[in-house]
Tab-separated table of C-alpha atoms and ligand atoms in Angstrom:
chain	number	residue	atom	x	y	z
R	1272	MET	CA	-53.199	-6.755	11.208
R	1273	LYS	CA	-54.321	-4.654	14.122
R	1274	THR	CA	-54.016	-6.320	17.537
R	1275	TYR	CA	-56.064	-4.852	20.355
R	1276	ARG	CA	-54.715	-5.213	23.874
R	1277	ILE	CA	-57.566	-5.921	26.250
R	1278	ALA	CA	-57.279	-6.086	30.043
R	1279	ALA	CA	-59.679	-8.763	31.328
R	1280	ILE	CA	-60.635	-8.242	34.972
R	1281	PRO	CA	-63.228	-10.875	35.894
R	1282	GLY	CA	-63.428	-9.928	39.600
R	1283	ASP	CA	-65.585	-12.239	41.704
R	1284	GLY	CA	-68.597	-14.538	41.685
R	1285	ILE	CA	-70.214	-14.959	38.287
R	1286	GLY	CA	-67.927	-12.180	37.011
R	1287	THR	CA	-65.296	-14.888	36.489
R	1288	GLU	CA	-67.771	-17.101	34.617
R	1289	VAL	CA	-69.155	-14.475	32.241
R	1290	VAL	CA	-65.805	-12.810	31.457
R	1291	ALA	CA	-64.297	-16.174	30.493
R	1292	ALA	CA	-67.278	-16.639	28.158
R	1293	GLY	CA	-66.854	-13.114	26.776
R	1294	VAL	CA	-63.168	-13.684	26.014
R	1295	GLU	CA	-64.010	-16.921	24.174
R	1296	VAL	CA	-66.627	-15.181	22.058
R	1297	LEU	CA	-64.363	-12.217	21.226
R	1298	GLU	CA	-61.572	-14.608	20.170
R	1299	ALA	CA	-63.986	-16.503	17.922
R	1300	LEU	CA	-65.278	-13.248	16.443
R	1301	ALA	CA	-61.752	-11.994	15.657
R	1302	ALA	CA	-60.947	-15.315	13.971
R	1303	ARG	CA	-64.151	-15.072	11.900
R	1304	CYS	CA	-63.525	-11.441	10.876
R	1305	GLY	CA	-59.847	-11.991	10.115
R	1306	SER	CA	-58.993	-8.281	10.031
R	1307	PHE	CA	-57.961	-7.795	13.667
R	1308	SER	CA	-56.974	-9.840	16.691
R	1309	PHE	CA	-56.995	-9.554	20.449
R	1310	ALA	CA	-54.224	-9.925	23.009
R	1311	PHE	CA	-55.858	-10.462	26.384
R	1312	ASP	CA	-54.074	-9.821	29.660
R	1313	HIS	CA	-55.863	-11.380	32.615
R	1314	PHE	CA	-55.814	-9.802	36.069
R	1315	ASP	CA	-56.913	-11.780	39.106
R	1316	TRP	CA	-57.904	-8.716	41.125
R	1317	GLY	CA	-60.924	-8.806	43.415
R	1318	GLY	CA	-62.101	-10.431	46.628
R	1319	GLU	CA	-59.813	-13.475	46.573
R	1320	TYR	CA	-56.857	-11.186	45.859
R	1321	TYR	CA	-57.967	-9.021	48.795
R	1322	LYS	CA	-57.985	-12.007	51.128
R	1323	LYS	CA	-54.357	-12.711	50.234
R	1324	HIS	CA	-52.987	-9.173	49.947
R	1325	GLY	CA	-55.360	-6.899	51.880
R	1326	VAL	CA	-56.112	-4.820	48.774
R	1327	MET	CA	-58.441	-5.445	45.824
R	1328	MET	CA	-55.763	-4.579	43.262
R	1329	PRO	CA	-52.028	-3.892	43.534
R	1330	ASP	CA	-50.715	-0.346	44.002
R	1331	ASP	CA	-49.432	-0.218	40.446
R	1332	GLY	CA	-52.613	-1.897	39.106
R	1333	ARG	CA	-53.848	1.102	37.173
R	1334	GLU	CA	-50.402	1.671	35.658
R	1335	ARG	CA	-50.499	-1.911	34.352
R	1336	ILE	CA	-53.737	-1.362	32.415
R	1337	ARG	CA	-53.215	2.312	31.593
R	1338	HIS	CA	-52.173	1.670	27.988
R	1339	HIS	CA	-54.551	-1.135	27.086
R	1340	ASP	CA	-57.080	-0.437	24.338
R	1341	ALA	CA	-60.024	-1.381	26.572
R	1342	ILE	CA	-60.967	-3.166	29.784
R	1343	LEU	CA	-63.439	-6.057	29.989
R	1344	PHE	CA	-64.717	-6.205	33.561
R	1345	GLY	CA	-66.846	-8.792	35.387
R	1346	SER	CA	-68.051	-7.852	38.848
R	1347	ALA	CA	-66.710	-6.587	42.154
R	1348	GLY	CA	-68.428	-8.183	45.141
R	1349	HIS	CA	-67.443	-11.030	47.465
R	1350	PRO	CA	-69.636	-12.748	50.068
R	1351	ASP	CA	-66.964	-12.390	52.803
R	1352	ILE	CA	-66.050	-8.725	52.228
R	1353	PRO	CA	-68.180	-5.589	52.779
R	1354	ASP	CA	-69.535	-4.249	49.482
R	1355	HIS	CA	-68.159	-0.724	49.904
R	1356	ILE	CA	-64.636	-2.162	50.127
R	1357	THR	CA	-64.938	-4.319	47.016
R	1358	LEU	CA	-66.664	-1.590	45.006
R	1359	TRP	CA	-64.335	1.286	45.926
R	1360	GLY	CA	-61.260	-0.945	45.920
R	1361	LEU	CA	-61.685	-2.160	42.366
R	1362	ARG	CA	-64.451	-0.905	40.115
R	1363	LEU	CA	-64.526	2.688	41.311
R	1364	ALA	CA	-60.737	2.630	41.739
R	1365	ILE	CA	-60.595	2.206	37.964
R	1366	CYS	CA	-63.608	4.305	36.840
R	1367	GLN	CA	-62.750	7.425	38.793
R	1368	PRO	CA	-59.001	7.887	38.162
R	1369	PHE	CA	-59.501	6.905	34.509
R	1370	ASP	CA	-62.194	9.600	34.337
R	1371	GLN	CA	-64.755	7.266	32.778
R	1372	TYR	CA	-67.423	9.872	33.369
R	1373	ALA	CA	-69.981	8.669	30.847
R	1374	ASN	CA	-71.676	5.417	31.710
R	1375	VAL	CA	-73.841	4.264	28.820
R	1376	ARG	CA	-76.534	1.615	29.254
R	1377	PRO	CA	-78.601	0.540	26.257
R	1378	THR	CA	-81.883	-1.256	26.918
R	1379	ARG	CA	-83.814	-3.243	24.348
R	1380	VAL	CA	-86.049	-6.275	24.460
R	1381	LEU	CA	-84.003	-8.769	22.443
R	1382	PRO	CA	-85.727	-11.250	20.098
R	1383	GLY	CA	-87.225	-14.232	21.944
R	1384	ILE	CA	-87.249	-12.479	25.310
R	1385	THR	CA	-90.420	-11.478	27.101
R	1386	SER	CA	-90.631	-8.200	28.949
R	1387	PRO	CA	-92.658	-8.177	32.166
R	1388	LEU	CA	-94.452	-5.218	30.600
R	1389	ARG	CA	-97.433	-6.583	28.709
R	1390	ALA	CA	-97.229	-6.288	24.966
R	1391	VAL	CA	-93.908	-4.476	24.946
R	1392	SER	CA	-91.316	-5.506	22.399
R	1393	GLY	CA	-88.140	-4.086	20.916
R	1394	LYS	CA	-90.276	-1.581	19.060
R	1395	GLU	CA	-91.621	0.108	22.156
R	1396	LEU	CA	-88.570	-0.232	24.301
R	1397	ASP	CA	-85.309	1.013	22.832
R	1398	TRP	CA	-83.605	3.234	25.363
R	1399	VAL	CA	-80.130	4.425	26.192
R	1400	ILE	CA	-79.541	5.626	29.715
R	1401	VAL	CA	-76.535	7.896	30.245
R	1402	ARG	CA	-75.287	7.874	33.807
R	1403	GLU	CA	-73.026	10.581	35.200
R	1404	ASN	CA	-70.231	8.367	36.437
R	1405	SER	CA	-67.715	10.587	38.211
R	1406	GLU	CA	-69.421	12.791	40.783
R	1407	GLY	CA	-72.872	13.391	42.241
R	1408	GLU	CA	-74.037	11.118	45.031
R	1409	TYR	CA	-71.100	8.724	44.530
R	1410	ALA	CA	-68.400	11.388	44.656
R	1411	GLY	CA	-67.034	9.701	47.765
R	1412	VAL	CA	-67.172	12.921	49.748
R	1413	GLY	CA	-68.262	12.649	53.351
R	1414	GLY	CA	-67.136	11.341	56.665
R	1415	ARG	CA	-67.963	9.692	59.915
R	1416	VAL	CA	-67.181	10.995	63.398
R	1417	HIS	CA	-67.811	9.968	67.019
R	1418	ARG	CA	-68.039	6.302	66.062
R	1419	GLY	CA	-70.194	4.224	68.333
R	1420	LEU	CA	-71.294	7.193	70.440
R	1421	PRO	CA	-74.882	8.416	70.540
R	1422	LEU	CA	-73.823	11.591	68.736
R	1423	GLU	CA	-72.174	9.658	65.921
R	1424	ALA	CA	-72.625	11.487	62.632
R	1425	ALA	CA	-72.123	10.370	59.030
R	1426	THR	CA	-72.461	12.168	55.720
R	1427	ASP	CA	-72.357	11.294	52.041
R	1428	VAL	CA	-72.249	14.619	50.259
R	1429	SER	CA	-73.446	14.823	46.680
R	1430	ILE	CA	-71.185	17.060	44.613
R	1431	LEU	CA	-72.083	18.409	41.193
R	1432	THR	CA	-69.729	20.719	39.338
R	1433	ARG	CA	-70.627	22.942	36.404
R	1434	GLY	CA	-67.851	21.352	34.351
R	1435	GLY	CA	-68.958	17.837	35.279
R	1436	VAL	CA	-72.606	18.497	34.426
R	1437	GLU	CA	-71.724	20.283	31.189
R	1438	ARG	CA	-69.660	17.392	29.875
R	1439	ILE	CA	-72.261	14.716	30.664
R	1440	MET	CA	-75.091	16.857	29.237
R	1441	ARG	CA	-73.134	17.498	26.048
R	1442	PHE	CA	-72.395	13.772	25.772
R	1443	ALA	CA	-76.085	12.888	26.280
R	1444	PHE	CA	-77.406	15.497	23.840
R	1445	ARG	CA	-74.885	14.366	21.237
R	1446	LEU	CA	-75.921	10.730	21.727
R	1447	ALA	CA	-79.621	11.634	21.500
R	1448	GLN	CA	-78.862	13.600	18.316
R	1449	SER	CA	-77.215	10.519	16.778
R	1450	ARG	CA	-80.315	8.380	17.304
R	1451	PRO	CA	-83.310	8.448	14.932
R	1452	ARG	CA	-85.795	9.968	17.386
R	1453	LYS	CA	-83.471	12.754	18.659
R	1454	LEU	CA	-85.271	12.687	21.977
R	1455	LEU	CA	-83.699	13.235	25.413
R	1456	THR	CA	-85.192	13.103	28.891
R	1457	VAL	CA	-83.216	14.866	31.629
R	1458	VAL	CA	-83.972	13.198	34.965
R	1459	THR	CA	-83.843	15.436	38.004
R	1460	LYS	CA	-85.023	15.931	41.570
R	1461	SER	CA	-84.773	19.695	41.745
R	1462	ASN	CA	-88.022	20.062	43.636
R	1463	ALA	CA	-86.615	18.528	46.822
R	1464	GLN	CA	-82.889	19.073	46.281
R	1465	ARG	CA	-82.590	22.785	45.755
R	1466	HIS	CA	-78.870	23.356	45.150
R	1467	ALA	CA	-76.979	20.804	43.078
R	1468	MET	CA	-80.030	19.526	41.202
R	1469	VAL	CA	-81.022	23.091	40.295
R	1470	LEU	CA	-77.534	23.592	38.840
R	1471	TRP	CA	-78.077	20.311	36.940
R	1472	ASP	CA	-81.327	21.664	35.420
R	1473	GLU	CA	-79.814	25.043	34.537
R	1474	VAL	CA	-76.829	23.483	32.785
R	1475	ALA	CA	-79.142	21.098	30.880
R	1476	ALA	CA	-81.193	24.028	29.598
R	1477	GLY	CA	-77.998	25.820	28.525
R	1478	ILE	CA	-76.518	22.841	26.684
R	1479	ALA	CA	-79.905	22.171	25.033
R	1480	ARG	CA	-79.466	25.433	23.105
R	1481	GLU	CA	-76.426	23.885	21.378
R	1482	PHE	CA	-78.673	21.098	20.054
R	1483	PRO	CA	-81.764	22.762	18.569
R	1484	ASP	CA	-82.675	19.584	16.657
R	1485	VAL	CA	-82.947	17.495	19.857
R	1486	THR	CA	-86.338	17.461	21.579
R	1487	TRP	CA	-85.859	17.276	25.317
R	1488	ASP	CA	-87.916	17.199	28.454
R	1489	LYS	CA	-87.276	17.194	32.180
R	1490	MET	CA	-88.693	14.594	34.545
R	1491	LEU	CA	-88.511	14.065	38.294
R	1492	VAL	CA	-86.881	10.728	39.053
R	1493	ASP	CA	-89.846	9.293	40.963
R	1494	ALA	CA	-92.217	10.114	38.124
R	1495	MET	CA	-89.666	8.650	35.714
R	1496	THR	CA	-90.041	5.176	37.268
R	1497	MET	CA	-93.767	5.317	36.507
R	1498	ARG	CA	-93.218	6.555	32.977
R	1499	MET	CA	-90.762	3.699	32.308
R	1500	VAL	CA	-93.437	1.183	33.251
R	1501	LEU	CA	-96.571	2.866	31.911
R	1502	ARG	CA	-95.357	4.771	28.821
R	1503	PRO	CA	-92.096	3.080	27.765
R	1504	GLU	CA	-92.602	4.109	24.136
R	1505	SER	CA	-92.316	7.790	25.129
R	1506	ILE	CA	-88.651	7.362	26.118
R	1507	ASP	CA	-85.506	7.266	23.974
R	1508	THR	CA	-82.302	8.705	25.463
R	1509	VAL	CA	-82.124	9.488	29.188
R	1510	VAL	CA	-79.517	11.338	31.239
R	1511	ALA	CA	-79.414	11.142	35.030
R	1512	THR	CA	-77.088	11.523	37.986
R	1513	ASN	CA	-74.950	8.688	39.294
R	1514	LEU	CA	-77.478	7.433	41.883
R	1515	HIS	CA	-80.621	8.074	39.849
R	1516	ALA	CA	-79.276	6.331	36.758
R	1517	ASP	CA	-77.922	3.449	38.836
R	1518	ILE	CA	-81.439	2.704	40.047
R	1519	LEU	CA	-83.276	3.493	36.807
R	1520	SER	CA	-80.971	1.249	34.793
R	1521	ASP	CA	-81.605	-1.784	36.998
R	1522	LEU	CA	-85.321	-1.154	36.483
R	1523	ALA	CA	-84.688	-0.801	32.757
R	1524	ALA	CA	-82.781	-4.103	32.726
R	1525	ALA	CA	-85.619	-5.898	34.485
R	1526	LEU	CA	-88.172	-4.401	32.084
R	1527	ALA	CA	-86.093	-5.703	29.184
R	1528	GLY	CA	-86.347	-9.245	30.528
R	1529	SER	CA	-83.388	-9.848	32.868
R	1530	LEU	CA	-80.513	-8.172	34.641
R	1531	GLY	CA	-78.348	-10.881	33.057
R	1532	ILE	CA	-78.707	-9.358	29.588
R	1533	ALA	CA	-77.929	-5.706	30.246
R	1534	PRO	CA	-74.576	-4.236	29.155
R	1535	THR	CA	-72.745	-1.073	30.050
R	1536	ALA	CA	-69.797	1.010	28.925
R	1537	ASN	CA	-67.793	3.257	31.246
R	1538	LEU	CA	-66.394	5.718	28.742
R	1539	ASN	CA	-63.606	8.224	28.873
R	1540	PRO	CA	-64.848	9.972	25.713
R	1541	GLU	CA	-61.624	11.973	25.261
R	1542	ARG	CA	-59.691	8.644	25.158
R	1543	GLU	CA	-57.011	9.869	27.524
R	1544	PHE	CA	-57.560	6.643	29.485
R	1545	PRO	CA	-58.920	3.222	28.550
R	1546	SER	CA	-62.673	2.730	28.773
R	1547	MET	CA	-64.245	-0.190	30.600
R	1548	PHE	CA	-67.026	-2.528	29.462
R	1549	GLU	CA	-69.030	-4.760	31.802
R	1550	PRO	CA	-72.395	-6.401	32.313
R	1551	ILE	CA	-74.449	-4.299	34.720
R	1552	HIS	CA	-75.148	-7.199	37.081
R	1553	GLY	CA	-73.034	-8.037	40.119
R	1554	SER	CA	-71.427	-11.200	41.492
R	1555	ALA	CA	-74.789	-13.007	41.985
R	1556	PHE	CA	-73.805	-15.010	45.061
R	1557	ASP	CA	-77.004	-17.065	44.756
R	1558	ILE	CA	-75.950	-18.678	41.471
R	1559	MET	CA	-72.141	-18.407	41.428
R	1560	GLY	CA	-70.266	-21.617	40.683
R	1561	LYS	CA	-73.358	-23.260	39.188
R	1562	GLY	CA	-72.454	-22.545	35.576
R	1563	ILE	CA	-75.848	-20.992	34.836
R	1564	ALA	CA	-75.017	-17.281	34.759
R	1565	ASN	CA	-76.404	-15.582	31.677
R	1566	PRO	CA	-73.399	-14.424	29.620
R	1567	VAL	CA	-75.470	-12.264	27.239
R	1568	GLY	CA	-74.883	-9.063	29.254
R	1569	THR	CA	-71.145	-9.602	28.823
R	1570	PHE	CA	-71.490	-10.415	25.111
R	1571	TRP	CA	-73.504	-7.238	24.555
R	1572	SER	CA	-70.848	-5.313	26.536
R	1573	ALA	CA	-68.308	-6.804	24.116
R	1574	VAL	CA	-70.372	-5.304	21.273
R	1575	MET	CA	-69.983	-1.895	22.927
R	1576	LEU	CA	-66.253	-2.535	23.340
R	1577	LEU	CA	-65.944	-3.273	19.615
R	1578	GLU	CA	-67.885	-0.114	18.737
R	1579	HIS	CA	-65.519	1.882	20.937
R	1580	LEU	CA	-62.525	0.364	19.137
R	1581	GLY	CA	-64.038	1.451	15.819
R	1582	GLU	CA	-64.807	-2.136	14.742
R	1583	GLY	CA	-68.408	-1.340	13.788
R	1584	ALA	CA	-68.845	-4.251	11.377
R	1585	ALA	CA	-67.590	-6.787	13.927
R	1586	ALA	CA	-69.820	-5.218	16.585
R	1587	ALA	CA	-72.865	-5.566	14.330
R	1588	ARG	CA	-71.932	-9.164	13.509
R	1589	LEU	CA	-71.689	-10.066	17.203
R	1590	MET	CA	-74.994	-8.330	17.958
R	1591	ARG	CA	-76.723	-10.310	15.197
R	1592	ALA	CA	-75.267	-13.540	16.621
R	1593	ILE	CA	-76.516	-12.638	20.113
R	1594	GLU	CA	-80.000	-11.940	18.745
R	1595	ARG	CA	-80.088	-15.243	16.859
R	1596	VAL	CA	-79.235	-17.009	20.118
R	1597	THR	CA	-81.750	-15.175	22.333
R	1598	ALA	CA	-84.439	-15.818	19.704
R	1599	GLU	CA	-84.232	-19.536	20.575
R	1600	PRO	CA	-85.712	-20.476	23.952
R	1601	ARG	CA	-83.436	-23.546	24.176
R	1602	TRP	CA	-80.541	-21.104	24.693
R	1603	HIS	CA	-82.252	-19.300	27.575
R	1604	THR	CA	-80.557	-19.539	30.981
R	1605	PRO	CA	-82.717	-19.957	34.142
R	1606	ASP	CA	-83.035	-16.176	34.715
R	1607	LEU	CA	-85.010	-16.144	31.434
R	1608	GLY	CA	-87.022	-19.190	32.424
R	1609	GLY	CA	-84.882	-21.658	30.465
R	1610	LYS	CA	-82.476	-24.488	31.250
R	1611	ALA	CA	-79.359	-23.549	29.263
R	1612	THR	CA	-75.940	-23.236	30.891
R	1613	THR	CA	-73.361	-20.481	30.435
R	1614	ALA	CA	-71.232	-22.861	28.363
R	1615	GLU	CA	-74.139	-23.808	26.079
R	1616	VAL	CA	-75.089	-20.190	25.394
R	1617	THR	CA	-71.428	-19.399	24.715
R	1618	ARG	CA	-71.109	-22.304	22.278
R	1619	ALA	CA	-74.352	-21.330	20.537
R	1620	THR	CA	-73.115	-17.753	20.138
R	1621	ILE	CA	-69.783	-18.896	18.697
R	1622	GLU	CA	-71.660	-21.178	16.288
R	1623	ALA	CA	-73.929	-18.292	15.283
R	1624	ILE	CA	-70.838	-16.164	14.564
R	1625	ALA	CA	-69.285	-18.921	12.479
R	1626	ALA	CA	-72.479	-19.849	10.618
R	1627	ALA	CA	-73.342	-16.322	9.580
R	1628	ASN	CA	-72.575	-15.645	5.941
R	1629	ASP	CA	-72.969	-11.900	6.361
U	2323	LIG	P1	-76.541	-9.098	41.428
U	2323	LIG	O1	-76.603	-8.407	40.122
U	2323	LIG	O2	-75.289	-9.820	41.715
U	2323	LIG	O3	-77.761	-10.132	41.521
U	2323	LIG	C1	-79.126	-9.736	41.560
U	2323	LIG	C2	-80.016	-10.905	41.098
U	2323	LIG	O4	-79.919	-11.059	39.683
U	2323	LIG	C3	-79.592	-12.254	41.684
U	2323	LIG	O5	-80.748	-13.026	41.953
U	2323	LIG	C4	-78.792	-12.893	40.577
U	2323	LIG	O6	-78.799	-14.303	40.581
U	2323	LIG	C5	-79.465	-12.342	39.324
U	2323	LIG	N1	-78.471	-12.199	38.249
U	2323	LIG	C6	-77.556	-11.208	38.134
U	2323	LIG	N2	-76.803	-11.418	37.051
U	2323	LIG	C7	-77.221	-12.551	36.483
U	2323	LIG	C8	-76.805	-13.287	35.325
U	2323	LIG	N3	-75.804	-12.886	34.540
U	2323	LIG	N4	-77.462	-14.429	35.044
U	2323	LIG	C9	-78.476	-14.851	35.804
U	2323	LIG	N5	-78.921	-14.213	36.903
U	2323	LIG	C10	-78.291	-13.062	37.242
U	2323	LIG	O7	-76.822	-7.996	42.538
U	2323	LIG	P2	-76.697	-8.101	44.140
U	2323	LIG	O8	-77.180	-9.425	44.591
U	2323	LIG	O9	-77.312	-6.880	44.646
U	2323	LIG	O10	-75.131	-7.991	44.441
U	2323	LIG	C11	-74.262	-9.103	44.672
U	2323	LIG	C12	-72.836	-8.571	44.802
U	2323	LIG	O11	-72.408	-7.987	43.572
U	2323	LIG	C13	-72.665	-7.482	45.860
U	2323	LIG	O12	-71.409	-7.666	46.459
U	2323	LIG	C14	-72.676	-6.207	45.064
U	2323	LIG	O13	-71.982	-5.142	45.687
U	2323	LIG	C15	-71.974	-6.643	43.810
U	2323	LIG	N6	-72.321	-5.823	42.615
U	2323	LIG	C16	-71.300	-5.448	41.817
U	2323	LIG	C17	-71.564	-4.741	40.652
U	2323	LIG	C18	-70.418	-4.354	39.757
U	2323	LIG	O14	-69.292	-4.718	40.018
U	2323	LIG	N7	-70.654	-3.613	38.695
U	2323	LIG	C19	-72.880	-4.436	40.296
U	2323	LIG	C20	-73.916	-4.852	41.145
U	2323	LIG	C21	-73.622	-5.556	42.300
U	2324	LIG	MN1	-76.077	-0.745	40.106
């Protein structure tokens, strides 16, 4: 029997609550399927670790997870530590060196969940946003000089490379091609940003010629926010830069009902390094420790993890269980207007996995 080694990195805040729930559900799923198992290694990296050791993860941290089959991540973000330290010290310290350049974020309105968009259901809203996850605005290039003086200067330089844009465009076109509508929107801002974003557009047009069966269009990011709200049915697959997709995918999550539901995969498509799966939400300081975090975003991320491992049948089984649970308002956590706790939703999901005779 195949055993998958998974590195669980809960991080901070509700990350610890939802990852524990995700591990429970994955264990139950493996037991139900019977054809594979998981060996989880847990890493206590994050803000509390930082307070003790002055770093978010140990120096050899990446080496210790380098050969795992996948990473299940919670959230980086601690109330006592500046966000740029927690983010760069943990999440980006894994994503960037492991070259997880394709960040994939599906958005659907799950059964039983109401979108803030009137009359929109899973039929009208079924998107996948592909985020360039290795360069662009979050390349980490820049600096700060003359601190505290009136002439203090600071820069964050957005870097796009031809190779980096080509690989994300090819990934996005291929993904669009694999979906029934074969429809891709390339998000840009090449009217105002006349260097890197123009390269982005040119490369998109070039890669598009490799995929003649994919219909594609180009949209400025500001106009894209309007289109997401006013004409959601016109969208299928979307590709955008690191910053643009970061913002658009939070909007997408809200339009699908709650940030607590949305999943994401940080993929190294060449599989030279492990890929990382996580809910898109953060540490949620306002609700941490209350036991009411919605674990569905982590469960859906676990579905993506299973797909990545090639366990398509198990992934589909877990997704069906999630949808049976969201369909029932009694299993809605407060972010969805309900009263359920993390533990209750987790138990309901495990019961749905066990009860299914498919
Ligand atoms: P957040 O996602 O933590 O919270 C935003 C709002 O959504 C809050 O009101 C929160 O209660 C709610 N929410 C989020 N997830 C929920 C869930 N599963 N169930 C119910 N409600 C949920 O974003 P924020 O407040 O901007 O950030 C808090 C901290 O998390 C910061 O330190 C930030 O840097 C960090 N963060 C980390 C990641 C990551 O590691 N991927 C992502 C976003 C934010
Ligand atoms: Mn974000």
